[in-house]
Amino acid sequence: MRTALTRIAALLPGRADLAEMRRDPRRDLLAGLTVAIVALPLALGFGVSSGLGAEAGLATAVVAGALAALFGGSNLQVSGPTGAMTVVLVPIVGEYGPGGVLTVGLMAGVMLVALAALRAGKYMQYVPAPVVEGFTLGIACVIGLQQIPNALGVPKPEGDRVLPVTWRAIEEFAEAPNWTAVGLAVAVAAVMLAGARWRPTVPFSIVAVIAATLVAQAAGLDAAQPIGDLPSGLPAPSLSFLDLGSLGTLLAPAVAVAALAALESLLSASVADGMTVGQQHDPDRELFGQGLANIAAPLFGGVPATGAIARTAVNVRTGASSRLAALTHAAILAVIVFAAAPLVSKIPLAALAGVLLATAIRMVEVGSLRSMAKATRSDALILILTAVATLALDLVYAVIIGLAVAAALALRAVAKQARLDQVPLDRGDHSAEEHALLAEHIVAYRIDGPLFFAAAHRFLLELTEVADVRVVILRMSRVSTMDATGALVLKDAVEKLKRRGIVVMSSGIRPGQRQVLDSVGALELLRHEGREYATTPEAIRAARGHLEMAGVLSAVPPQRNTTASEEAAR
């Protein structure tokens, strides 16, 4: 208990965080204002896309954004509703309803806090880059497809699979086209994409949304459906949505949400570190902050939150240096919720769809994808599989598939490094005639690289096909790693050679390999009749003695001790 409390205490904010916030407050306040302007349409859009409404997106941006900024492990991270999380939430809403989503968010928050206490944040570094790139590409495609119904001005068809829903929306549009909605969505997206190239520091998303709203109101465009009424403030915190009887059925979705929140938040924090000098996030504190944010957000009707890469990048580019900027962003959004809800409610859904379409397009880094695809065929395969799985299945399955394929290909590459090479015998002081006779009856093999399950059986086939000789010497000092499968295969190979009447000797077994060899009985087999040696020259002398006893070699004076060359011959 004391250890757990100590770990939790280490995750709480300290004096250093307060000192950072006092360093340059003016720049942080300005950065927070800019991020809030960028975040407003995104929070509204992702709230609508999730199925819980624009008010849920705003509640998440305010509550989760503030708590993750205060307790998170990054000075620059901005958190809130994201497109990746929306992709996961849509099927949960369809199956369990809004109450199920809130319960899933609460459970995921508890899981994230537990992961932080277990110090699991460091494992993010093991996610390969092709998996992340494929994951991002797949998310961008799903986010874009999710906006098609609103962009076309048709009611969202029933279903939680994005491809069938998109197709049915297109069919409905073909029957009764709504060119007003299409025009607003395309115009907003075009302004954002063109503006980002012309003036990257200007938040064109809010400019385009305001312009679209004014045009829709001034022209009386009835076909441009607005967001609708929003509450003037956050609801009182409540656990009325919680149904204890449903916790078991919601466990799997909660694990998926927690996994995605951890993955995206730690990835976003790493991106922020890479954009600055001297900033380094604490992955365990980041998980802790995201956990608290996701515990609190459902109490106010908010959806699960994660670190948001796009908003975090804006925060960094506008000069933020501490978590005060992210706190300011949450505070400004709170003011908007309380003071400007009637104005926000008039924003056309098609305009928000245009914002998210542009966001999806900007998520795709063509240069990065091209370089990743050209790196190796394995990287290209992992990227494509992860992207397709994200589009066809869901995000968590996509990451699992990507990691599994990456692990399999990595094992295949490592296994190829294992080699079994026949090496010439050390000539020593033997005459040419005697050395030729020794070489005719003794063969030495050097095992290089890892001897484990992925490479062991190939090794067995090569070793047991050895020609008809009297003695086989296995030089094992260059075996980098060995597992139980490798030890069993080695034991099997030795037994097969012995059944053919071939004596097997070994040299250079490392101390770290003795335990695994001993556990399967291979070490005892090699030690039989003293046939395990520290160096290869010792094994050669023993093999020579064996041949003399068998009458293959004539008695000759003993070989001179070649101590100086023993280490090189191991």
Short mmCIF file of C-alpha atoms in Angstrom, two decimals, residues 152-402:
data_model
loop_
_atom_site.label_atom_id
_atom_site.label_comp_id
_atom_site.label_asym_id
_atom_site.label_seq_id
_atom_site.Cartn_x
_atom_site.Cartn_y
_atom_site.Cartn_z
CA LEU A 152 -24.10 16.25 -48.08
CA GLY A 153 -26.86 17.60 -45.86
CA VAL A 154 -28.60 14.25 -45.33
CA PRO A 155 -29.59 12.58 -42.03
CA LYS A 156 -26.97 10.14 -40.83
CA PRO A 157 -28.02 6.60 -41.84
CA GLU A 158 -28.27 3.91 -39.17
CA GLY A 159 -25.18 1.80 -38.53
CA ASP A 160 -21.73 2.00 -36.99
CA ARG A 161 -19.60 0.80 -39.94
CA VAL A 162 -18.31 3.85 -41.73
CA LEU A 163 -18.18 2.44 -45.27
CA PRO A 164 -21.83 1.21 -45.46
CA VAL A 165 -23.06 4.38 -43.72
CA THR A 166 -21.17 6.55 -46.21
CA TRP A 167 -22.57 4.63 -49.17
CA ARG A 168 -26.16 4.95 -47.94
CA ALA A 169 -25.64 8.70 -47.36
CA ILE A 170 -24.46 9.09 -50.96
CA GLU A 171 -27.53 7.19 -52.18
CA GLU A 172 -29.85 9.49 -50.18
CA PHE A 173 -28.08 12.56 -51.55
CA ALA A 174 -28.48 11.25 -55.12
CA GLU A 175 -32.25 11.01 -54.59
CA ALA A 176 -32.56 14.55 -53.14
CA PRO A 177 -29.38 16.63 -53.62
CA ASN A 178 -28.63 19.38 -51.05
CA TRP A 179 -26.09 21.55 -52.85
CA THR A 180 -26.23 24.23 -50.15
CA ALA A 181 -24.69 21.89 -47.56
CA VAL A 182 -22.11 20.65 -50.06
CA GLY A 183 -21.15 24.22 -50.95
CA LEU A 184 -20.69 25.24 -47.30
CA ALA A 185 -18.60 22.14 -46.47
CA VAL A 186 -16.38 22.48 -49.52
CA ALA A 187 -15.92 26.22 -48.99
CA VAL A 188 -14.92 25.82 -45.32
CA ALA A 189 -12.49 23.00 -46.15
CA ALA A 190 -10.99 24.97 -49.05
CA VAL A 191 -10.49 28.10 -46.93
CA MET A 192 -8.77 26.06 -44.20
CA LEU A 193 -6.46 24.18 -46.59
CA ALA A 194 -5.55 27.24 -48.67
CA GLY A 195 -5.17 29.45 -45.59
CA ALA A 196 -2.85 26.96 -43.93
CA ARG A 197 -0.48 27.32 -46.87
CA TRP A 198 -0.79 31.09 -47.10
CA ARG A 199 -0.69 32.05 -43.38
CA PRO A 200 -0.03 28.99 -41.21
CA THR A 201 -0.30 30.98 -37.97
CA VAL A 202 -3.84 32.28 -38.66
CA PRO A 203 -6.68 30.06 -37.29
CA PHE A 204 -8.63 29.88 -40.55
CA SER A 205 -10.96 27.20 -39.16
CA ILE A 206 -12.79 29.66 -36.93
CA VAL A 207 -12.71 32.33 -39.67
CA ALA A 208 -14.31 29.94 -42.16
CA VAL A 209 -16.93 28.72 -39.66
CA ILE A 210 -17.93 32.28 -38.73
CA ALA A 211 -18.19 33.25 -42.40
CA ALA A 212 -20.28 30.17 -43.21
CA THR A 213 -22.59 30.89 -40.28
CA LEU A 214 -23.08 34.53 -41.30
CA VAL A 215 -23.79 33.55 -44.91
CA ALA A 216 -26.31 30.90 -43.83
CA GLN A 217 -28.10 33.35 -41.51
CA ALA A 218 -28.05 36.31 -43.90
CA ALA A 219 -29.25 34.33 -46.90
CA GLY A 220 -31.78 32.32 -44.91
CA LEU A 221 -30.38 29.00 -46.13
CA ASP A 222 -32.89 26.57 -44.66
CA ALA A 223 -31.00 23.63 -46.14
CA ALA A 224 -28.01 24.46 -43.91
CA GLN A 225 -29.06 22.65 -40.74
CA PRO A 226 -27.54 24.29 -37.61
CA ILE A 227 -26.10 22.58 -34.53
CA GLY A 228 -29.20 23.40 -32.49
CA ASP A 229 -29.74 24.57 -28.92
CA LEU A 230 -26.81 24.30 -26.54
CA PRO A 231 -26.99 24.57 -22.73
CA SER A 232 -25.63 27.84 -21.32
CA GLY A 233 -23.08 26.22 -19.06
CA LEU A 234 -21.87 22.84 -17.93
CA PRO A 235 -24.32 20.47 -16.25
CA ALA A 236 -23.90 19.63 -12.57
CA PRO A 237 -21.62 16.60 -12.07
CA SER A 238 -23.62 13.39 -11.81
CA LEU A 239 -23.22 9.63 -11.78
CA SER A 240 -26.82 8.99 -12.80
CA PHE A 241 -25.64 7.35 -16.03
CA LEU A 242 -23.77 4.60 -14.16
CA ASP A 243 -25.37 1.15 -14.25
CA LEU A 244 -23.32 -1.24 -12.14
CA GLY A 245 -24.96 -4.24 -13.79
CA SER A 246 -23.55 -3.26 -17.19
CA LEU A 247 -19.91 -2.95 -16.11
CA GLY A 248 -19.08 -6.48 -17.20
CA THR A 249 -20.43 -6.04 -20.73
CA LEU A 250 -18.69 -2.68 -21.09
CA LEU A 251 -15.28 -3.95 -20.00
CA ALA A 252 -14.04 -4.75 -23.52
CA PRO A 253 -15.03 -1.32 -24.97
CA ALA A 254 -13.45 0.36 -21.93
CA VAL A 255 -10.17 -1.47 -22.54
CA ALA A 256 -10.26 -0.33 -26.18
CA VAL A 257 -10.88 3.29 -25.17
CA ALA A 258 -8.14 3.20 -22.51
CA ALA A 259 -5.65 1.68 -24.97
CA LEU A 260 -6.44 4.31 -27.58
CA ALA A 261 -6.28 7.15 -25.05
CA ALA A 262 -2.87 5.97 -23.85
CA LEU A 263 -1.51 5.45 -27.37
CA GLU A 264 -2.70 8.74 -28.84
CA SER A 265 -1.81 10.83 -25.78
CA LEU A 266 1.73 9.49 -25.49
CA LEU A 267 2.22 9.81 -29.23
CA SER A 268 1.02 13.42 -29.15
CA ALA A 269 3.31 14.22 -26.21
CA SER A 270 6.25 12.71 -28.09
CA VAL A 271 5.43 14.86 -31.13
CA ALA A 272 5.41 17.95 -28.89
CA ASP A 273 8.84 17.01 -27.49
CA GLY A 274 10.19 16.67 -31.02
CA MET A 275 8.96 20.15 -31.98
CA THR A 276 10.82 21.88 -29.14
CA VAL A 277 14.21 22.02 -27.47
CA GLY A 278 14.55 21.12 -23.80
CA GLN A 279 11.06 19.67 -23.31
CA GLN A 280 10.62 16.04 -22.24
CA HIS A 281 7.29 14.59 -21.12
CA ASP A 282 6.82 12.10 -18.30
CA PRO A 283 4.83 9.20 -19.84
CA ASP A 284 3.50 7.90 -16.51
CA ARG A 285 2.34 11.36 -15.42
CA GLU A 286 0.69 11.78 -18.81
CA LEU A 287 -1.28 8.57 -18.33
CA PHE A 288 -2.23 9.74 -14.83
CA GLY A 289 -3.47 13.11 -16.09
CA GLN A 290 -5.44 11.52 -18.92
CA GLY A 291 -6.92 9.05 -16.45
CA LEU A 292 -8.17 11.82 -14.14
CA ALA A 293 -9.51 13.74 -17.16
CA ASN A 294 -11.48 10.73 -18.35
CA ILE A 295 -12.84 10.03 -14.88
CA ALA A 296 -14.13 13.60 -14.57
CA ALA A 297 -15.39 14.27 -18.13
CA PRO A 298 -18.29 11.74 -18.02
CA LEU A 299 -19.59 13.34 -14.80
CA PHE A 300 -20.31 16.47 -16.88
CA GLY A 301 -21.64 14.58 -19.90
CA GLY A 302 -18.35 14.61 -21.81
CA VAL A 303 -16.96 11.93 -24.10
CA PRO A 304 -13.57 10.22 -23.49
CA ALA A 305 -10.59 12.47 -24.22
CA THR A 306 -7.01 12.07 -25.37
CA GLY A 307 -4.07 14.27 -26.17
CA ALA A 308 -4.82 16.03 -29.47
CA ILE A 309 -1.89 16.15 -31.88
CA ALA A 310 -3.25 19.00 -34.05
CA ARG A 311 -4.09 21.28 -31.12
CA THR A 312 -0.83 20.42 -29.38
CA ALA A 313 1.10 21.34 -32.54
CA VAL A 314 -0.71 24.70 -32.71
CA ASN A 315 0.13 25.25 -29.04
CA VAL A 316 3.84 24.66 -29.67
CA ARG A 317 3.98 26.73 -32.86
CA THR A 318 2.37 29.75 -31.14
CA GLY A 319 5.09 29.83 -28.48
CA ALA A 320 3.67 27.98 -25.47
CA SER A 321 6.26 27.08 -22.85
CA SER A 322 4.19 25.69 -19.96
CA ARG A 323 0.90 24.04 -19.12
CA LEU A 324 -0.61 27.49 -18.51
CA ALA A 325 -1.39 27.67 -22.25
CA ALA A 326 -3.51 24.48 -22.19
CA LEU A 327 -5.26 25.68 -19.01
CA THR A 328 -6.02 29.00 -20.72
CA HIS A 329 -7.47 27.15 -23.72
CA ALA A 330 -9.86 25.26 -21.42
CA ALA A 331 -10.83 28.43 -19.55
CA ILE A 332 -11.65 30.34 -22.76
CA LEU A 333 -13.79 27.45 -24.01
CA ALA A 334 -15.61 27.52 -20.65
CA VAL A 335 -16.36 31.23 -21.13
CA ILE A 336 -17.71 30.47 -24.61
CA VAL A 337 -19.94 27.75 -23.18
CA PHE A 338 -21.41 30.15 -20.60
CA ALA A 339 -21.57 33.34 -22.67
CA ALA A 340 -21.88 32.45 -26.34
CA ALA A 341 -23.96 29.26 -26.47
CA PRO A 342 -26.83 30.93 -28.46
CA LEU A 343 -24.39 32.11 -31.14
CA VAL A 344 -22.54 28.78 -31.32
CA SER A 345 -25.85 26.94 -31.75
CA LYS A 346 -26.38 28.64 -35.16
CA ILE A 347 -23.24 27.13 -36.74
CA PRO A 348 -24.27 24.88 -39.70
CA LEU A 349 -23.43 21.21 -39.35
CA ALA A 350 -22.09 21.30 -42.91
CA ALA A 351 -19.53 23.92 -41.84
CA LEU A 352 -18.31 21.68 -39.03
CA ALA A 353 -18.13 18.81 -41.52
CA GLY A 354 -15.89 20.99 -43.69
CA VAL A 355 -13.60 21.66 -40.70
CA LEU A 356 -13.21 17.95 -39.99
CA LEU A 357 -12.73 17.09 -43.67
CA ALA A 358 -9.87 19.58 -43.85
CA THR A 359 -8.49 18.22 -40.58
CA ALA A 360 -8.54 14.68 -41.99
CA ILE A 361 -6.72 15.79 -45.14
CA ARG A 362 -4.06 17.63 -43.13
CA MET A 363 -3.49 14.53 -40.98
CA VAL A 364 -2.08 12.70 -44.00
CA GLU A 365 1.62 13.50 -44.35
CA VAL A 366 2.28 12.41 -47.93
CA GLY A 367 6.05 12.82 -47.66
CA SER A 368 6.23 10.73 -44.50
CA LEU A 369 4.05 8.00 -46.01
CA ARG A 370 6.15 7.95 -49.18
CA SER A 371 9.44 7.65 -47.28
CA MET A 372 8.01 4.94 -45.01
CA ALA A 373 6.74 2.95 -47.98
CA LYS A 374 10.15 3.20 -49.69
CA ALA A 375 12.14 2.19 -46.59
CA THR A 376 11.57 -1.57 -46.77
CA ARG A 377 8.89 -3.89 -48.05
CA SER A 378 8.18 -4.90 -44.44
CA ASP A 379 7.54 -1.30 -43.39
CA ALA A 380 5.24 -0.76 -46.38
CA LEU A 381 3.30 -3.95 -45.57
CA ILE A 382 2.86 -2.98 -41.91
CA LEU A 383 1.69 0.52 -42.86
CA ILE A 384 -0.87 -0.74 -45.39
CA LEU A 385 -2.21 -3.51 -43.14
CA THR A 386 -2.64 -1.13 -40.19
CA ALA A 387 -4.41 1.48 -42.34
CA VAL A 388 -6.76 -1.08 -43.93
CA ALA A 389 -7.54 -2.67 -40.55
CA THR A 390 -8.30 0.77 -39.11
CA LEU A 391 -10.75 1.42 -41.92
CA ALA A 392 -12.35 -2.04 -42.03
CA LEU A 393 -12.27 -3.10 -38.36
CA ASP A 394 -11.49 -0.69 -35.52
CA LEU A 395 -8.51 1.19 -34.14
CA VAL A 396 -7.51 -1.19 -31.36
CA TYR A 397 -7.64 -4.24 -33.63
CA ALA A 398 -5.66 -2.27 -36.19
CA VAL A 399 -2.88 -1.50 -33.70
CA ILE A 400 -2.84 -5.13 -32.50
CA ILE A 401 -2.61 -6.40 -36.09
CA GLY A 402 0.11 -3.89 -36.92
#
